[in-house]
PDB file of C-alpha atoms in Angstrom:
ATOM      1  CA  MET F   1     -89.698 102.276 -76.425  1.00 52.00           C
ATOM      2  CA  MET F   2     -88.297  99.308 -74.561  1.00 68.00           C
ATOM      3  CA  ALA F   3     -84.601  98.540 -74.495  1.00 83.00           C
ATOM      4  CA  ILE F   4     -82.606  95.335 -74.475  1.00 92.00           C
ATOM      5  CA  ILE F   5     -80.949  96.516 -71.253  1.00 94.00           C
ATOM      6  CA  THR F   6     -81.748  99.297 -68.806  1.00 93.00           C
ATOM      7  CA  LYS F   7     -79.501 101.786 -67.063  1.00 94.00           C
ATOM      8  CA  ASP F   8     -79.959  99.838 -63.840  1.00 94.00           C
ATOM      9  CA  ASP F   9     -78.910  96.612 -65.618  1.00 95.00           C
ATOM     10  CA  LEU F  10     -75.749  98.318 -66.854  1.00 97.00           C
ATOM     11  CA  LYS F  11     -75.017 100.011 -63.513  1.00 97.00           C
ATOM     12  CA  SER F  12     -75.295  96.662 -61.721  1.00 96.00           C
ATOM     13  CA  TYR F  13     -73.120  94.939 -64.318  1.00 97.00           C
ATOM     14  CA  LEU F  14     -70.469  97.659 -63.983  1.00 96.00           C
ATOM     15  CA  LYS F  15     -70.833  97.697 -60.176  1.00 96.00           C
ATOM     16  CA  LEU F  16     -71.762 101.393 -60.201  1.00 95.00           C
ATOM     17  CA  ASP F  17     -73.932 103.127 -57.598  1.00 95.00           C
ATOM     18  CA  THR F  18     -77.473 102.499 -58.848  1.00 92.00           C
ATOM     19  CA  THR F  19     -78.801 105.511 -56.903  1.00 93.00           C
ATOM     20  CA  SER F  20     -76.455 107.980 -58.613  1.00 94.00           C
ATOM     21  CA  THR F  21     -77.699 109.798 -61.714  1.00 94.00           C
ATOM     22  CA  ALA F  22     -74.387 111.550 -62.507  1.00 94.00           C
ATOM     23  CA  GLU F  23     -73.605 109.363 -65.522  1.00 94.00           C
ATOM     24  CA  ASP F  24     -77.158 108.552 -66.651  1.00 96.00           C
ATOM     25  CA  GLY F  25     -76.971 110.595 -69.855  1.00 95.00           C
ATOM     26  CA  MET F  26     -73.765 108.898 -70.920  1.00 95.00           C
ATOM     27  CA  LEU F  27     -75.102 105.454 -69.977  1.00 96.00           C
ATOM     28  CA  ASP F  28     -78.235 106.072 -72.098  1.00 96.00           C
ATOM     29  CA  HIS F  29     -75.958 106.955 -75.029  1.00 95.00           C
ATOM     30  CA  LEU F  30     -73.786 103.863 -74.495  1.00 96.00           C
ATOM     31  CA  ILE F  31     -76.830 101.584 -74.298  1.00 96.00           C
ATOM     32  CA  ALA F  32     -78.190 103.015 -77.554  1.00 95.00           C
ATOM     33  CA  ALA F  33     -74.771 102.585 -79.197  1.00 95.00           C
ATOM     34  CA  ALA F  34     -74.459  98.984 -77.958  1.00 96.00           C
ATOM     35  CA  ILE F  35     -77.928  98.103 -79.294  1.00 95.00           C
ATOM     36  CA  SER F  36     -77.101  99.752 -82.622  1.00 95.00           C
ATOM     37  CA  GLU F  37     -73.814  97.806 -82.828  1.00 95.00           C
ATOM     38  CA  MET F  38     -75.642  94.546 -82.124  1.00 95.00           C
ATOM     39  CA  GLU F  39     -78.316  95.215 -84.739  1.00 94.00           C
ATOM     40  CA  GLN F  40     -75.703  96.119 -87.351  1.00 95.00           C
ATOM     41  CA  ALA F  41     -73.458  93.160 -86.522  1.00 96.00           C
ATOM     42  CA  HIS F  42     -76.331  90.662 -86.686  1.00 95.00           C
ATOM     43  CA  GLY F  43     -78.333  92.367 -89.443  1.00 93.00           C
ATOM     44  CA  ARG F  44     -81.551  92.397 -87.465  1.00 95.00           C
ATOM     45  CA  ILE F  45     -83.871  94.393 -85.230  1.00 95.00           C
ATOM     46  CA  TYR F  46     -84.410  92.908 -81.787  1.00 95.00           C
ATOM     47  CA  GLU F  47     -87.272  94.899 -80.295  1.00 95.00           C
ATOM     48  CA  TYR F  48     -90.821  93.662 -80.878  1.00 96.00           C
ATOM     49  CA  GLY F  49     -93.141  96.062 -82.631  1.00 96.00           C
ATOM     50  CA  ASP F  50     -94.793  97.080 -85.882  1.00 97.00           C
ATOM     51  CA  HIS F  51     -92.226  97.158 -88.672  1.00 98.00           C
ATOM     52  CA  THR F  52     -92.285  98.223 -92.315  1.00 98.00           C
ATOM     53  CA  GLU F  53     -89.515  97.188 -94.685  1.00 97.00           C
ATOM     54  CA  THR F  54     -89.039  97.975 -98.366  1.00 95.00           C
ATOM     55  CA  PHE F  55     -87.255  95.702-100.820  1.00 91.00           C
ATOM     56  CA  TYR F  56     -86.316  96.263-104.457  1.00 86.00           C
ATOM     57  CA  SER F  57     -84.626  93.092-105.659  1.00 73.00           C
ATOM     58  CA  PRO F  58     -85.593  89.895-103.868  1.00 74.00           C
ATOM     59  CA  VAL F  59     -83.054  87.073-104.023  1.00 70.00           C
ATOM     60  CA  GLU F  60     -84.773  84.121-105.706  1.00 78.00           C
ATOM     61  CA  GLY F  61     -88.163  85.153-104.346  1.00 83.00           C
ATOM     62  CA  VAL F  62     -87.012  85.378-100.709  1.00 90.00           C
ATOM     63  CA  LEU F  63     -87.276  88.468 -98.541  1.00 93.00           C
ATOM     64  CA  PHE F  64     -85.190  88.601 -95.365  1.00 94.00           C
ATOM     65  CA  LEU F  65     -87.174  90.446 -92.661  1.00 97.00           C
ATOM     66  CA  SER F  66     -85.051  92.193 -90.024  1.00 97.00           C
ATOM     67  CA  ALA F  67     -87.277  91.841 -86.939  1.00 97.00           C
ATOM     68  CA  PHE F  68     -87.668  88.146 -86.323  1.00 97.00           C
ATOM     69  CA  PRO F  69     -89.195  86.001 -85.055  1.00 97.00           C
ATOM     70  CA  VAL F  70     -92.210  87.309 -86.957  1.00 98.00           C
ATOM     71  CA  LEU F  71     -95.575  87.175 -85.198  1.00 98.00           C
ATOM     72  CA  SER F  72     -97.721  88.156 -88.170  1.00 97.00           C
ATOM     73  CA  ILE F  73     -97.721  89.768 -91.607  1.00 98.00           C
ATOM     74  CA  THR F  74    -100.020  92.783 -91.825  1.00 97.00           C
ATOM     75  CA  SER F  75     -99.596  93.427 -95.554  1.00 97.00           C
ATOM     76  CA  VAL F  76     -97.394  92.822 -98.565  1.00 95.00           C
ATOM     77  CA  THR F  77     -97.553  95.143-101.568  1.00 93.00           C
ATOM     78  CA  VAL F  78     -95.751  95.253-104.922  1.00 91.00           C
ATOM     79  CA  ASP F  79     -95.695  98.745-106.397  1.00 90.00           C
ATOM     80  CA  GLU F  80     -98.512  99.625-103.951  1.00 91.00           C
ATOM     81  CA  THR F  81    -100.716  96.725-105.135  1.00 91.00           C
ATOM     82  CA  ALA F  82    -101.732  94.286-102.382  1.00 93.00           C
ATOM     83  CA  VAL F  83    -100.403  90.737-102.597  1.00 91.00           C
ATOM     84  CA  SER F  84    -102.679  87.910-101.445  1.00 93.00           C
ATOM     85  CA  ALA F  85    -101.478  85.967 -98.391  1.00 94.00           C
ATOM     86  CA  SER F  86    -101.759  82.795-100.507  1.00 93.00           C
ATOM     87  CA  ALA F  87     -98.944  84.123-102.757  1.00 92.00           C
ATOM     88  CA  TYR F  88     -96.253  83.925-100.069  1.00 94.00           C
ATOM     89  CA  GLU F  89     -95.078  81.670 -97.261  1.00 96.00           C
ATOM     90  CA  LEU F  90     -93.584  82.828 -93.970  1.00 97.00           C
ATOM     91  CA  ASP F  91     -90.811  81.134 -92.030  1.00 97.00           C
ATOM     92  CA  ALA F  92     -91.608  83.093 -88.870  1.00 97.00           C
ATOM     93  CA  LYS F  93     -88.715  81.852 -86.739  1.00 96.00           C
ATOM     94  CA  ARG F  94     -86.063  82.947 -89.259  1.00 96.00           C
ATOM     95  CA  GLY F  95     -87.895  85.941 -90.726  1.00 97.00           C
ATOM     96  CA  LEU F  96     -87.975  84.611 -94.279  1.00 96.00           C
ATOM     97  CA  LEU F  97     -90.826  85.490 -96.612  1.00 95.00           C
ATOM     98  CA  ARG F  98     -90.919  83.332 -99.752  1.00 93.00           C
ATOM     99  CA  GLY F  99     -93.133  84.162-102.660  1.00 89.00           C
ATOM    100  CA  LEU F 100     -93.518  84.752-106.337  1.00 79.00           C
ATOM    101  CA  PHE F 101     -92.136  88.256-106.147  1.00 76.00           C
ATOM    102  CA  PRO F 102     -91.220  89.901-109.431  1.00 70.00           C
ATOM    103  CA  ALA F 103     -87.544  90.261-110.309  1.00 70.00           C
ATOM    104  CA  GLY F 104     -86.097  93.623-111.136  1.00 71.00           C
ATOM    105  CA  TRP F 105     -86.705  97.003-109.614  1.00 71.00           C
ATOM    106  CA  LYS F 106     -90.188  96.580-108.233  1.00 82.00           C
ATOM    107  CA  LYS F 107     -90.951  98.166-104.860  1.00 90.00           C
ATOM    108  CA  ILE F 108     -92.013  95.453-102.425  1.00 92.00           C
ATOM    109  CA  GLU F 109     -93.227  96.666 -99.029  1.00 96.00           C
ATOM    110  CA  VAL F 110     -93.895  94.369 -96.078  1.00 97.00           C
ATOM    111  CA  GLN F 111     -95.673  95.482 -92.907  1.00 98.00           C
ATOM    112  CA  TYR F 112     -95.483  93.060 -90.022  1.00 98.00           C
ATOM    113  CA  LYS F 113     -95.196  92.472 -86.275  1.00 98.00           C
ATOM    114  CA  GLY F 114     -91.979  90.905 -85.146  1.00 98.00           C
ATOM    115  CA  GLY F 115     -88.999  90.833 -82.817  1.00 97.00           C
ATOM    116  CA  TYR F 116     -88.464  89.902 -79.188  1.00 97.00           C
ATOM    117  CA  TRP F 117     -90.166  91.257 -76.085  1.00 96.00           C
ATOM    118  CA  THR F 118     -87.453  93.216 -74.292  1.00 93.00           C
ATOM    119  CA  ASP F 119     -89.337  94.586 -71.272  1.00 89.00           C
ATOM    120  CA  ALA F 120     -88.501  92.193 -68.431  1.00 84.00           C
ATOM    121  CA  GLY F 121     -91.020  93.917 -66.144  1.00 86.00           C
ATOM    122  CA  THR F 122     -94.133  93.179 -68.208  1.00 91.00           C
ATOM    123  CA  THR F 123     -95.803  90.176 -69.784  1.00 94.00           C
ATOM    124  CA  PRO F 124     -95.381  89.910 -73.552  1.00 94.00           C
ATOM    125  CA  PRO F 125     -98.391  89.653 -75.860  1.00 94.00           C
ATOM    126  CA  ALA F 126     -99.432  86.123 -76.766  1.00 95.00           C
ATOM    127  CA  GLY F 127     -96.961  84.487 -79.137  1.00 95.00           C
ATOM    128  CA  VAL F 128     -94.175  87.051 -78.636  1.00 96.00           C
ATOM    129  CA  PRO F 129     -91.018  85.455 -77.203  1.00 96.00           C
ATOM    130  CA  ARG F 130     -88.852  87.161 -74.613  1.00 95.00           C
ATOM    131  CA  LEU F 131     -85.351  88.213 -75.600  1.00 95.00           C
ATOM    132  CA  PRO F 132     -82.946  85.293 -75.011  1.00 95.00           C
ATOM    133  CA  ALA F 133     -80.565  85.791 -72.086  1.00 94.00           C
ATOM    134  CA  ALA F 134     -77.519  85.436 -74.339  1.00 96.00           C
ATOM    135  CA  MET F 135     -78.603  88.466 -76.384  1.00 95.00           C
ATOM    136  CA  LYS F 136     -79.114  90.558 -73.252  1.00 95.00           C
ATOM    137  CA  GLN F 137     -75.668  89.467 -72.026  1.00 97.00           C
ATOM    138  CA  GLU F 138     -74.103  90.455 -75.345  1.00 97.00           C
ATOM    139  CA  CYS F 139     -75.642  93.915 -75.081  1.00 96.00           C
ATOM    140  CA  LEU F 140     -74.399  94.316 -71.495  1.00 97.00           C
ATOM    141  CA  GLU F 141     -70.892  93.328 -72.536  1.00 97.00           C
ATOM    142  CA  ARG F 142     -70.882  95.704 -75.508  1.00 97.00           C
ATOM    143  CA  ALA F 143     -72.126  98.622 -73.376  1.00 97.00           C
ATOM    144  CA  ALA F 144     -69.625  97.786 -70.609  1.00 97.00           C
ATOM    145  CA  TYR F 145     -66.806  97.713 -73.156  1.00 96.00           C
ATOM    146  CA  LEU F 146     -67.829 101.140 -74.452  1.00 95.00           C
ATOM    147  CA  TYR F 147     -68.008 102.467 -70.877  1.00 95.00           C
ATOM    148  CA  GLN F 148     -64.604 101.070 -69.882  1.00 93.00           C
ATOM    149  CA  ASN F 149     -62.928 102.295 -73.080  1.00 92.00           C
ATOM    150  CA  ARG F 150     -64.365 105.792 -73.269  1.00 86.00           C
ATOM    151  CA  ARG F 151     -62.082 108.764 -73.520  1.00 79.00           C
ATOM    152  CA  GLY F 152     -62.864 112.249 -72.369  1.00 64.00           C
ATOM    153  CA  ILE F 153     -62.167 115.435 -74.288  1.00 54.00           C
ATOM    154  CA  ARG F 154     -58.640 116.708 -73.648  1.00 51.00           C
TER     155      ARG F 154
END
């Protein structure tokens, strides 16, 4: 699993000794918490990968996918019945899937590849964008805030 920021990124940002491992466990926890906060605040998943999402009541035939931009749709099913690709349209940049999806409590499942490439040390697959610098900066600032405002057990 890749991360939006690494321990070394956070150590450098906080001006900590990058060779010390004394606080690595806590830094891992703070990074995970910062990423979780970002994903909850923005209502999305940042990391590129294979994703499966389930919907029960589409709003006017639109499904809002969490990991965007979307590279490709693997499958769409309604109550476990495959939906033809010609029955929906993808706005890949915004993660919107429009289609003639039934109203009511039907189970709609979408499997797809989407999100940003977060591993700065490797080349992303074709068509997968790198995480924008502003998003990485936001994660660093959130993790740094958590680090600077932590309280020990008394």
